[in-house]
Amino acid sequence: MFGYLDILDSQFWSNIGFAFLAMAAGCYYLSLAITGLHLKRIGQGQSKHRVKTYLMAFSQSVVCFLVLAKYFFPIYSDKKVLVSLLLFTFGCFSKLLYWNNLSYYFKESSGPRIFYKIVIFSAIFVSVTHIIFYFIEGGGSCCLAPSVINETTSEILKIQVPFKVSSLLQGFQSGYIIVVWLIYFSFFYKALKTNDLAMKIGLGLSVANVFYTLSYFVFDFQYWIPLFFLTDIVEYTRLQRVEINQINNDFKEQREKEAKLLHDISNPLQHTWTRLRRIIKDKSNQRSLDIDKDVNSLYMATTNAIDILNKYRQEDENFCPISLAISDVVKMYDDVNIDYIPPQHEVDVNCQVIKNTLINLIKNSIEALGEDLKWIKIEVNSSSNEVHLKYIDSGLYSDFKKPQNAFKYGYSSKEGRDRGIGLASVKADIEKIGGRIKLGPFQDNTCFDIYL
């Protein structure tokens, strides 16, 4: 192909450099695709509304290798028309996946993603139609202008874009590039509002490159080098880093969920163990008279443990009257002086969230105060749009260490392993159902206010 060029000619070496650049970019995108495939396998079963890079990167690697393939045909080979159409098709497909990933990254609604699909599938339809006509009629009649040869002084452009396309195809191409530029610019504008420097730089380069491409196809700017396959490389790399972070966060959430489950299930089981130990140690006649009370308490604790396991096994919310949920927990702790004031009007609530919340709060009161725990008061008030549950114990609020950190995951004023989970999990459960919890003083005592 380069027989007419002298080896010392700069045009020769610029083409060699361009070919190696396309090959290197293709190999890099392929490595991203392989990594993305492993990430897909690791993150299997996670939400589909997330960044996925394997297919996007693979499509872009095909684009790079098709750019490289043009160097293996004679300059004015008819087969370059087919290669260009395939290149355009794969380029459109990779753009759709790329825009979808950016859309998830910037948390767009589904509307823009539908628009991206309309743009890309329209472009792919036009391209595939021309591919079919290429096989039926040949490249000249389906795609090319009457003056076939693209007159240019750039050897790179002569090899990559050797022919002029038909006026119909050129009009479509120009309109498509304008729409692509507007979409890129919208993403760049969103990136400017973030602290993601890599995304700002990458999208800024992409916007500049698409405008550079637009200048050639629309304004006939002749000093164009087709670097469209290269300028998105920063965002592709950044998006794969986002995908890795997503999987890391998924594993972190899973670990926290498992720790929360172990903590929640240990509460009723620990209570069961305490009551059984009391039965075994105390064999007096008086104690045997109270055996029914202990058995009933053990039954309620075991029932609550089963309810907690069912909560983690199924996602459906289980509603019940709030007094029923609270009374089940009060029965469990019948050896604690608990004063429950029910609401004037009964309301249905998420049964397991209320049970789990109260079990955690009562257990914390017992562990923190020990024999100094004189009483616990639970009061519920309801209105047309809100339920207010007030939990107060006999402990002094002033004795509560660092109340501002009470709901922080991992923080605990108590010693030992598996601490700092209870109140954090309570807060997460309440917020998940649209409620809120706060800690503060009620007169001089410690008070938790829960709003549902």
Short mmCIF file of C-alpha atoms in Angstrom, two decimals:
data_model
loop_
_atom_site.label_atom_id
_atom_site.label_comp_id
_atom_site.label_asym_id
_atom_site.label_seq_id
_atom_site.Cartn_x
_atom_site.Cartn_y
_atom_site.Cartn_z
CA MET A 1 0.00 0.00 0.00
CA PHE A 2 2.80 2.40 0.85
CA GLY A 3 5.01 1.50 -2.10
CA TYR A 4 4.59 4.97 -3.55
CA LEU A 5 5.76 6.56 -0.29
CA ASP A 6 9.39 6.96 0.66
CA ILE A 7 10.32 5.38 3.99
CA LEU A 8 11.65 8.76 5.06
CA ASP A 9 8.38 10.46 4.18
CA SER A 10 6.54 11.80 7.23
CA GLN A 11 3.22 10.59 5.75
CA PHE A 12 4.54 7.01 5.86
CA TRP A 13 5.45 7.20 9.54
CA SER A 14 2.26 9.05 10.47
CA ASN A 15 0.26 6.15 9.02
CA ILE A 16 2.42 3.60 10.82
CA GLY A 17 1.93 5.54 14.07
CA PHE A 18 -1.83 5.79 13.50
CA ALA A 19 -2.08 2.05 12.82
CA PHE A 20 -0.16 1.20 16.00
CA LEU A 21 -2.33 3.66 17.93
CA ALA A 22 -5.50 1.92 16.69
CA MET A 23 -4.05 -1.50 17.57
CA ALA A 24 -2.95 -0.38 21.06
CA ALA A 25 -6.35 1.21 21.74
CA GLY A 26 -8.10 -1.95 20.52
CA CYS A 27 -6.00 -4.14 22.83
CA TYR A 28 -6.65 -1.80 25.76
CA TYR A 29 -10.42 -1.80 25.16
CA LEU A 30 -10.27 -5.59 24.88
CA SER A 31 -8.53 -5.79 28.26
CA LEU A 32 -11.29 -3.59 29.72
CA ALA A 33 -13.87 -5.95 28.19
CA ILE A 34 -12.21 -9.03 29.74
CA THR A 35 -12.03 -7.29 33.12
CA GLY A 36 -15.65 -6.18 32.73
CA LEU A 37 -16.68 -9.78 31.99
CA HIS A 38 -15.08 -10.92 35.26
CA LEU A 39 -16.82 -8.06 37.09
CA LYS A 40 -20.16 -9.14 35.57
CA ARG A 41 -19.62 -12.67 36.88
CA ILE A 42 -18.64 -11.41 40.35
CA GLY A 43 -21.60 -9.03 40.55
CA GLN A 44 -24.13 -11.50 39.16
CA GLY A 45 -27.60 -11.11 40.63
CA GLN A 46 -27.15 -7.42 41.47
CA SER A 47 -29.36 -4.61 40.18
CA LYS A 48 -29.54 -4.25 36.40
CA HIS A 49 -29.71 -0.46 36.80
CA ARG A 50 -25.97 -0.04 37.17
CA VAL A 51 -22.80 0.53 35.20
CA LYS A 52 -21.65 -2.49 33.15
CA THR A 53 -18.59 -2.13 30.94
CA TYR A 54 -17.78 -5.49 29.33
CA LEU A 55 -19.98 -5.25 26.21
CA MET A 56 -19.34 -1.52 25.79
CA ALA A 57 -15.56 -2.01 25.86
CA PHE A 58 -15.72 -5.06 23.56
CA SER A 59 -17.73 -3.14 20.94
CA GLN A 60 -15.22 -0.29 21.06
CA SER A 61 -12.32 -2.72 20.64
CA VAL A 62 -14.02 -4.05 17.48
CA VAL A 63 -14.22 -0.44 16.23
CA CYS A 64 -10.46 -0.03 16.75
CA PHE A 65 -9.63 -3.26 14.94
CA LEU A 66 -11.91 -2.28 12.02
CA VAL A 67 -10.01 1.03 11.80
CA LEU A 68 -6.80 -1.02 11.68
CA ALA A 69 -8.30 -3.40 9.09
CA LYS A 70 -8.49 -0.60 6.50
CA TYR A 71 -4.70 -0.75 6.24
CA PHE A 72 -4.92 -4.30 4.88
CA PHE A 73 -6.93 -3.35 1.78
CA PRO A 74 -5.87 -1.36 -1.27
CA ILE A 75 -6.56 2.35 -0.83
CA TYR A 76 -9.60 2.43 -3.12
CA SER A 77 -10.88 -1.08 -2.45
CA ASP A 78 -14.66 -1.52 -2.62
CA LYS A 79 -14.44 -3.61 0.57
CA LYS A 80 -13.60 -0.48 2.56
CA VAL A 81 -17.22 0.61 2.09
CA LEU A 82 -18.35 -2.52 3.93
CA VAL A 83 -15.69 -2.05 6.63
CA SER A 84 -16.82 1.56 7.14
CA LEU A 85 -20.47 0.49 7.48
CA LEU A 86 -19.55 -2.23 10.00
CA LEU A 87 -17.36 0.27 11.86
CA PHE A 88 -20.24 2.73 12.04
CA THR A 89 -22.65 0.00 13.28
CA PHE A 90 -20.35 -1.20 16.07
CA GLY A 91 -19.54 2.41 16.93
CA CYS A 92 -23.26 3.17 17.35
CA PHE A 93 -23.76 0.10 19.53
CA SER A 94 -20.81 0.96 21.78
CA LYS A 95 -22.13 4.54 22.07
CA LEU A 96 -25.53 3.30 23.20
CA LEU A 97 -23.97 1.17 25.96
CA TYR A 98 -21.61 4.00 26.85
CA TRP A 99 -24.42 6.57 27.10
CA ASN A 100 -26.53 4.17 29.17
CA ASN A 101 -23.64 3.74 31.60
CA LEU A 102 -23.16 7.50 31.83
CA SER A 103 -26.90 7.87 32.33
CA TYR A 104 -26.81 5.48 35.32
CA TYR A 105 -23.68 7.20 36.62
CA PHE A 106 -25.36 10.63 36.51
CA LYS A 107 -28.64 9.12 37.83
CA GLU A 108 -30.78 10.20 34.87
CA SER A 109 -34.40 9.14 34.56
CA SER A 110 -35.49 6.55 31.99
CA GLY A 111 -36.60 9.26 29.52
CA PRO A 112 -33.13 10.20 28.23
CA ARG A 113 -32.19 6.51 27.87
CA ILE A 114 -35.23 5.96 25.65
CA PHE A 115 -34.10 8.92 23.53
CA TYR A 116 -30.58 7.47 23.23
CA LYS A 117 -32.05 4.17 22.01
CA ILE A 118 -34.17 5.94 19.39
CA VAL A 119 -31.11 7.83 18.08
CA ILE A 120 -28.82 4.80 18.00
CA PHE A 121 -31.30 2.24 16.65
CA SER A 122 -32.27 4.69 13.90
CA ALA A 123 -28.59 5.03 12.95
CA ILE A 124 -28.03 1.26 13.10
CA PHE A 125 -31.13 0.69 10.94
CA VAL A 126 -29.76 3.04 8.26
CA SER A 127 -26.33 1.39 8.44
CA VAL A 128 -27.66 -2.19 8.27
CA THR A 129 -29.92 -1.21 5.35
CA HIS A 130 -26.87 0.05 3.44
CA ILE A 131 -24.97 -3.14 4.31
CA ILE A 132 -27.80 -5.20 2.77
CA PHE A 133 -27.77 -3.00 -0.36
CA TYR A 134 -23.99 -3.33 -0.47
CA PHE A 135 -24.29 -7.12 -0.84
CA ILE A 136 -27.10 -6.74 -3.39
CA GLU A 137 -25.81 -3.88 -5.56
CA GLY A 138 -22.21 -3.24 -4.50
CA GLY A 139 -20.63 -0.33 -2.67
CA GLY A 140 -20.71 2.18 -5.52
CA SER A 141 -24.44 2.28 -6.16
CA CYS A 142 -25.58 1.99 -2.53
CA CYS A 143 -23.37 4.46 -0.75
CA LEU A 144 -21.03 6.56 -2.86
CA ALA A 145 -21.33 9.95 -4.54
CA PRO A 146 -20.94 10.38 -8.33
CA SER A 147 -17.46 11.88 -7.78
CA VAL A 148 -16.22 8.87 -5.87
CA ILE A 149 -12.70 9.78 -4.78
CA ASN A 150 -12.23 11.85 -1.64
CA GLU A 151 -9.60 14.42 -2.61
CA THR A 152 -7.35 15.00 0.40
CA THR A 153 -3.69 15.64 1.06
CA SER A 154 -3.73 13.58 4.29
CA GLU A 155 -2.56 10.01 3.78
CA ILE A 156 -4.33 8.91 6.96
CA LEU A 157 -7.61 10.34 5.69
CA LYS A 158 -6.98 8.87 2.23
CA ILE A 159 -6.81 5.38 3.77
CA GLN A 160 -9.56 5.77 6.35
CA VAL A 161 -12.07 7.80 4.27
CA PRO A 162 -11.09 7.19 0.61
CA PHE A 163 -14.56 7.76 -0.87
CA LYS A 164 -17.21 10.46 -0.85
CA VAL A 165 -20.59 9.17 0.28
CA SER A 166 -23.92 9.90 -1.39
CA SER A 167 -25.66 13.17 -0.56
CA LEU A 168 -28.45 11.28 1.24
CA LEU A 169 -25.99 9.36 3.42
CA GLN A 170 -23.92 12.49 4.01
CA GLY A 171 -27.00 14.40 5.18
CA PHE A 172 -27.89 11.61 7.58
CA GLN A 173 -24.29 11.41 8.80
CA SER A 174 -24.13 15.16 9.48
CA GLY A 175 -27.43 15.15 11.38
CA TYR A 176 -26.34 12.13 13.43
CA ILE A 177 -23.04 13.77 14.42
CA ILE A 178 -24.85 16.96 15.50
CA VAL A 179 -27.18 14.93 17.75
CA VAL A 180 -24.20 12.98 19.12
CA TRP A 181 -22.40 16.23 19.94
CA LEU A 182 -25.46 17.58 21.79
CA ILE A 183 -25.72 14.38 23.86
CA TYR A 184 -22.01 14.48 24.69
CA PHE A 185 -22.32 18.13 25.66
CA SER A 186 -25.25 17.36 28.00
CA PHE A 187 -23.11 14.73 29.77
CA PHE A 188 -20.19 17.15 29.95
CA TYR A 189 -22.46 19.78 31.51
CA LYS A 190 -23.55 17.24 34.15
CA ALA A 191 -19.92 16.28 34.81
CA LEU A 192 -19.04 19.92 35.50
CA LYS A 193 -21.43 19.82 38.47
CA THR A 194 -19.55 16.90 40.06
CA ASN A 195 -16.14 16.53 41.71
CA ASP A 196 -15.11 13.80 39.26
CA LEU A 197 -12.06 15.31 37.55
CA ALA A 198 -11.42 12.29 35.30
CA MET A 199 -14.97 12.42 33.96
CA LYS A 200 -14.72 16.18 33.34
CA ILE A 201 -11.48 15.77 31.39
CA GLY A 202 -12.71 12.72 29.46
CA LEU A 203 -16.05 14.20 28.45
CA GLY A 204 -14.39 17.53 27.65
CA LEU A 205 -12.05 15.74 25.22
CA SER A 206 -14.99 13.84 23.73
CA VAL A 207 -17.01 17.03 23.20
CA ALA A 208 -14.01 18.67 21.52
CA ASN A 209 -13.39 15.61 19.32
CA VAL A 210 -17.02 15.31 18.17
CA PHE A 211 -16.99 19.02 17.27
CA TYR A 212 -13.70 18.40 15.45
CA THR A 213 -15.39 15.53 13.54
CA LEU A 214 -18.40 17.75 12.89
CA SER A 215 -16.13 20.34 11.29
CA TYR A 216 -15.04 17.77 8.71
CA PHE A 217 -18.38 16.19 7.82
CA VAL A 218 -20.50 19.35 8.02
CA PHE A 219 -18.11 22.26 7.37
CA ASP A 220 -15.68 20.37 5.07
CA PHE A 221 -12.65 21.07 7.29
CA GLN A 222 -9.87 19.09 5.56
CA TYR A 223 -7.33 18.82 8.39
CA TRP A 224 -9.19 16.08 10.25
CA ILE A 225 -7.66 12.99 11.81
CA PRO A 226 -10.21 10.28 12.78
CA LEU A 227 -9.43 9.84 16.49
CA PHE A 228 -13.04 9.05 17.44
CA PHE A 229 -12.01 5.60 18.70
CA LEU A 230 -9.49 7.04 21.15
CA THR A 231 -10.99 10.08 22.89
CA ASP A 232 -13.55 8.12 24.96
CA ILE A 233 -10.82 6.02 26.54
CA VAL A 234 -10.67 8.16 29.71
CA GLU A 235 -14.40 7.75 30.39
CA TYR A 236 -14.30 4.01 29.61
CA THR A 237 -11.53 3.60 32.19
CA ARG A 238 -13.37 5.76 34.71
CA LEU A 239 -16.64 3.87 34.19
CA GLN A 240 -14.91 0.57 34.87
CA ARG A 241 -13.56 2.04 38.11
CA VAL A 242 -17.15 3.03 38.95
CA GLU A 243 -18.25 -0.56 38.26
CA ILE A 244 -15.53 -1.89 40.59
CA ASN A 245 -16.63 0.55 43.30
CA GLN A 246 -20.24 -0.58 42.85
CA ILE A 247 -19.27 -4.21 43.44
CA ASN A 248 -17.14 -3.26 46.45
CA ASN A 249 -20.12 -1.36 47.90
CA ASP A 250 -22.38 -4.36 47.23
CA PHE A 251 -20.05 -6.64 49.18
CA LYS A 252 -19.77 -4.06 51.96
CA GLU A 253 -23.57 -3.80 52.20
CA GLN A 254 -23.82 -7.59 52.21
CA ARG A 255 -21.31 -7.87 55.05
CA GLU A 256 -23.19 -5.20 57.03
CA LYS A 257 -26.48 -6.98 56.38
CA GLU A 258 -25.03 -10.27 57.62
CA ALA A 259 -23.59 -8.57 60.72
CA LYS A 260 -26.97 -6.93 61.34
CA LEU A 261 -28.76 -10.28 61.00
CA LEU A 262 -26.39 -11.92 63.49
CA HIS A 263 -26.86 -9.02 65.89
CA ASP A 264 -30.65 -8.97 65.58
CA ILE A 265 -31.05 -12.72 65.97
CA SER A 266 -28.71 -12.78 68.96
CA ASN A 267 -31.01 -10.46 70.96
CA PRO A 268 -33.96 -12.88 71.45
CA LEU A 269 -31.61 -15.88 71.65
CA GLN A 270 -29.57 -14.22 74.38
CA HIS A 271 -32.79 -13.52 76.27
CA THR A 272 -33.79 -17.17 75.84
CA TRP A 273 -30.44 -18.31 77.22
CA THR A 274 -30.79 -16.01 80.26
CA ARG A 275 -34.24 -17.34 81.14
CA LEU A 276 -33.21 -20.97 80.68
CA ARG A 277 -30.18 -20.41 82.89
CA ARG A 278 -32.45 -18.94 85.57
CA ILE A 279 -34.74 -22.00 85.43
CA ILE A 280 -31.79 -24.41 85.72
CA LYS A 281 -30.14 -22.57 88.62
CA ASP A 282 -33.25 -21.93 90.71
CA LYS A 283 -34.95 -25.16 91.80
CA SER A 284 -36.96 -23.74 94.71
CA ASN A 285 -40.65 -24.41 95.07
CA GLN A 286 -41.44 -20.73 94.64
CA ARG A 287 -39.45 -20.66 91.39
CA SER A 288 -41.34 -23.68 90.07
CA LEU A 289 -44.58 -21.74 90.53
CA ASP A 290 -43.25 -19.14 88.07
CA ILE A 291 -42.26 -21.69 85.44
CA ASP A 292 -45.21 -20.78 83.20
CA LYS A 293 -44.07 -17.17 83.09
CA ASP A 294 -40.56 -18.21 81.99
CA VAL A 295 -41.86 -20.66 79.39
CA ASN A 296 -44.15 -17.98 77.97
CA SER A 297 -41.24 -15.52 77.82
CA LEU A 298 -39.07 -18.12 76.08
CA TYR A 299 -41.84 -18.81 73.61
CA MET A 300 -42.14 -15.11 72.73
CA ALA A 301 -38.35 -14.77 72.36
CA THR A 302 -38.18 -17.79 70.05
CA THR A 303 -41.14 -16.49 68.04
CA ASN A 304 -39.43 -13.13 67.59
CA ALA A 305 -36.21 -14.86 66.49
CA ILE A 306 -38.18 -16.76 63.84
CA ASP A 307 -39.86 -13.50 62.75
CA ILE A 308 -36.46 -11.85 62.33
CA LEU A 309 -35.23 -14.71 60.14
CA ASN A 310 -38.40 -14.49 58.05
CA LYS A 311 -37.87 -10.74 57.67
CA TYR A 312 -34.45 -11.32 56.09
CA ARG A 313 -35.74 -14.18 53.94
CA GLN A 314 -38.63 -12.27 52.36
CA GLU A 315 -38.87 -8.69 51.17
CA ASP A 316 -42.65 -8.26 51.68
CA GLU A 317 -43.65 -5.98 54.53
CA ASN A 318 -45.67 -7.60 57.32
CA PHE A 319 -48.18 -5.17 58.87
CA CYS A 320 -49.97 -5.58 62.19
CA PRO A 321 -51.54 -3.32 64.84
CA ILE A 322 -48.82 -1.45 66.71
CA SER A 323 -50.16 -2.58 70.11
CA LEU A 324 -49.82 -6.23 69.04
CA ALA A 325 -46.17 -5.74 68.03
CA ILE A 326 -45.34 -3.91 71.27
CA SER A 327 -47.19 -6.37 73.53
CA ASP A 328 -45.26 -9.30 72.00
CA VAL A 329 -42.00 -7.63 72.99
CA VAL A 330 -43.27 -6.62 76.45
CA LYS A 331 -44.23 -10.27 77.13
CA MET A 332 -40.69 -11.26 76.25
CA TYR A 333 -39.31 -8.96 78.95
CA ASP A 334 -41.91 -9.64 81.62
CA ASP A 335 -39.25 -9.37 84.34
CA VAL A 336 -38.65 -5.72 83.38
CA ASN A 337 -40.98 -2.99 84.64
CA ILE A 338 -42.37 -1.76 81.29
CA ASP A 339 -45.26 0.70 81.22
CA TYR A 340 -46.98 0.77 77.83
CA ILE A 341 -49.45 3.54 76.97
CA PRO A 342 -51.30 2.56 73.76
CA PRO A 343 -52.62 5.08 71.22
CA GLN A 344 -56.22 6.25 71.33
CA HIS A 345 -56.69 4.97 67.78
CA GLU A 346 -54.99 1.73 66.76
CA VAL A 347 -52.78 1.91 63.64
CA ASP A 348 -51.08 -0.73 61.49
CA VAL A 349 -47.28 -0.59 61.26
CA ASN A 350 -44.44 -2.71 59.90
CA CYS A 351 -44.59 -5.37 62.59
CA GLN A 352 -41.04 -6.70 62.47
CA VAL A 353 -39.40 -3.26 62.31
CA ILE A 354 -41.23 -2.19 65.50
CA LYS A 355 -40.41 -5.47 67.26
CA ASN A 356 -36.76 -5.37 66.27
CA THR A 357 -36.49 -1.70 67.29
CA LEU A 358 -37.93 -2.28 70.76
CA ILE A 359 -35.89 -5.45 71.34
CA ASN A 360 -32.72 -3.49 70.57
CA LEU A 361 -33.71 -0.53 72.76
CA ILE A 362 -34.76 -2.69 75.73
CA LYS A 363 -31.62 -4.84 75.44
CA ASN A 364 -29.48 -1.69 75.38
CA SER A 365 -31.26 -0.33 78.46
CA ILE A 366 -30.69 -3.60 80.35
CA GLU A 367 -27.00 -3.78 79.37
CA ALA A 368 -26.32 -0.11 80.06
CA LEU A 369 -28.15 0.23 83.38
CA GLY A 370 -28.15 -3.29 84.80
CA GLU A 371 -29.75 -3.30 88.25
CA ASP A 372 -30.20 0.49 88.03
CA LEU A 373 -32.90 -0.01 85.39
CA LYS A 374 -36.04 0.83 87.39
CA TRP A 375 -38.57 1.24 84.63
CA ILE A 376 -39.18 1.65 80.90
CA LYS A 377 -42.03 3.69 79.46
CA ILE A 378 -43.38 3.22 75.92
CA GLU A 379 -45.98 5.70 74.72
CA VAL A 380 -47.64 5.82 71.30
CA ASN A 381 -49.56 8.75 69.84
CA SER A 382 -51.08 8.66 66.38
CA SER A 383 -52.53 11.25 64.05
CA SER A 384 -53.93 11.07 60.54
CA ASN A 385 -50.51 11.15 58.90
CA GLU A 386 -47.95 10.17 61.56
CA VAL A 387 -47.28 7.74 64.41
CA HIS A 388 -45.07 8.94 67.27
CA LEU A 389 -43.53 6.23 69.48
CA LYS A 390 -41.71 7.51 72.56
CA TYR A 391 -39.31 5.14 74.39
CA ILE A 392 -37.99 6.36 77.79
CA ASP A 393 -35.93 4.48 80.37
CA SER A 394 -34.94 5.39 83.93
CA GLY A 395 -31.35 6.16 82.92
CA LEU A 396 -30.10 9.73 83.02
CA TYR A 397 -29.55 11.30 79.61
CA SER A 398 -26.45 13.02 80.99
CA ASP A 399 -24.87 9.57 81.52
CA PHE A 400 -25.27 8.68 77.84
CA LYS A 401 -21.78 8.81 76.31
CA LYS A 402 -21.49 10.77 73.05
CA PRO A 403 -25.19 10.77 72.08
CA GLN A 404 -24.29 12.38 68.74
CA ASN A 405 -22.60 9.09 67.75
CA ALA A 406 -25.39 6.81 68.99
CA PHE A 407 -26.62 5.81 65.51
CA LYS A 408 -23.18 5.63 63.90
CA TYR A 409 -22.34 2.17 62.57
CA GLY A 410 -19.52 0.62 64.60
CA TYR A 411 -19.76 3.05 67.53
CA SER A 412 -20.59 1.66 70.96
CA SER A 413 -20.17 2.80 74.53
CA LYS A 414 -20.00 -0.87 75.55
CA GLU A 415 -16.97 -3.15 75.37
CA GLY A 416 -16.71 -6.35 73.35
CA ARG A 417 -17.12 -7.68 69.83
CA ASP A 418 -20.11 -7.12 67.54
CA ARG A 419 -20.87 -3.78 69.17
CA GLY A 420 -22.13 -0.63 67.50
CA ILE A 421 -24.61 -2.42 65.23
CA GLY A 422 -27.96 -2.31 67.10
CA LEU A 423 -28.88 1.37 66.98
CA ALA A 424 -27.35 1.77 63.51
CA SER A 425 -29.52 -1.10 62.22
CA VAL A 426 -32.58 0.32 64.00
CA LYS A 427 -32.06 3.70 62.31
CA ALA A 428 -31.56 2.02 58.90
CA ASP A 429 -34.75 -0.06 59.29
CA ILE A 430 -36.85 2.91 60.35
CA GLU A 431 -35.56 5.14 57.55
CA LYS A 432 -36.13 2.35 55.04
CA ILE A 433 -39.88 2.51 55.75
CA GLY A 434 -39.89 6.31 55.58
CA GLY A 435 -39.59 7.06 59.30
CA ARG A 436 -37.00 8.74 61.50
CA ILE A 437 -35.54 8.29 64.98
CA LYS A 438 -33.80 10.73 67.29
CA LEU A 439 -32.21 10.58 70.72
CA GLY A 440 -32.68 13.28 73.34
CA PRO A 441 -33.65 14.01 76.94
CA PHE A 442 -37.16 13.70 78.34
CA GLN A 443 -37.00 15.66 81.58
CA ASP A 444 -33.75 14.11 82.91
CA ASN A 445 -34.15 10.66 81.37
CA THR A 446 -32.96 9.09 78.12
CA CYS A 447 -35.60 9.20 75.41
CA PHE A 448 -35.85 7.84 71.85
CA ASP A 449 -38.48 9.47 69.64
CA ILE A 450 -39.57 7.40 66.65
CA TYR A 451 -41.76 8.92 63.93
CA LEU A 452 -43.47 6.72 61.33
#
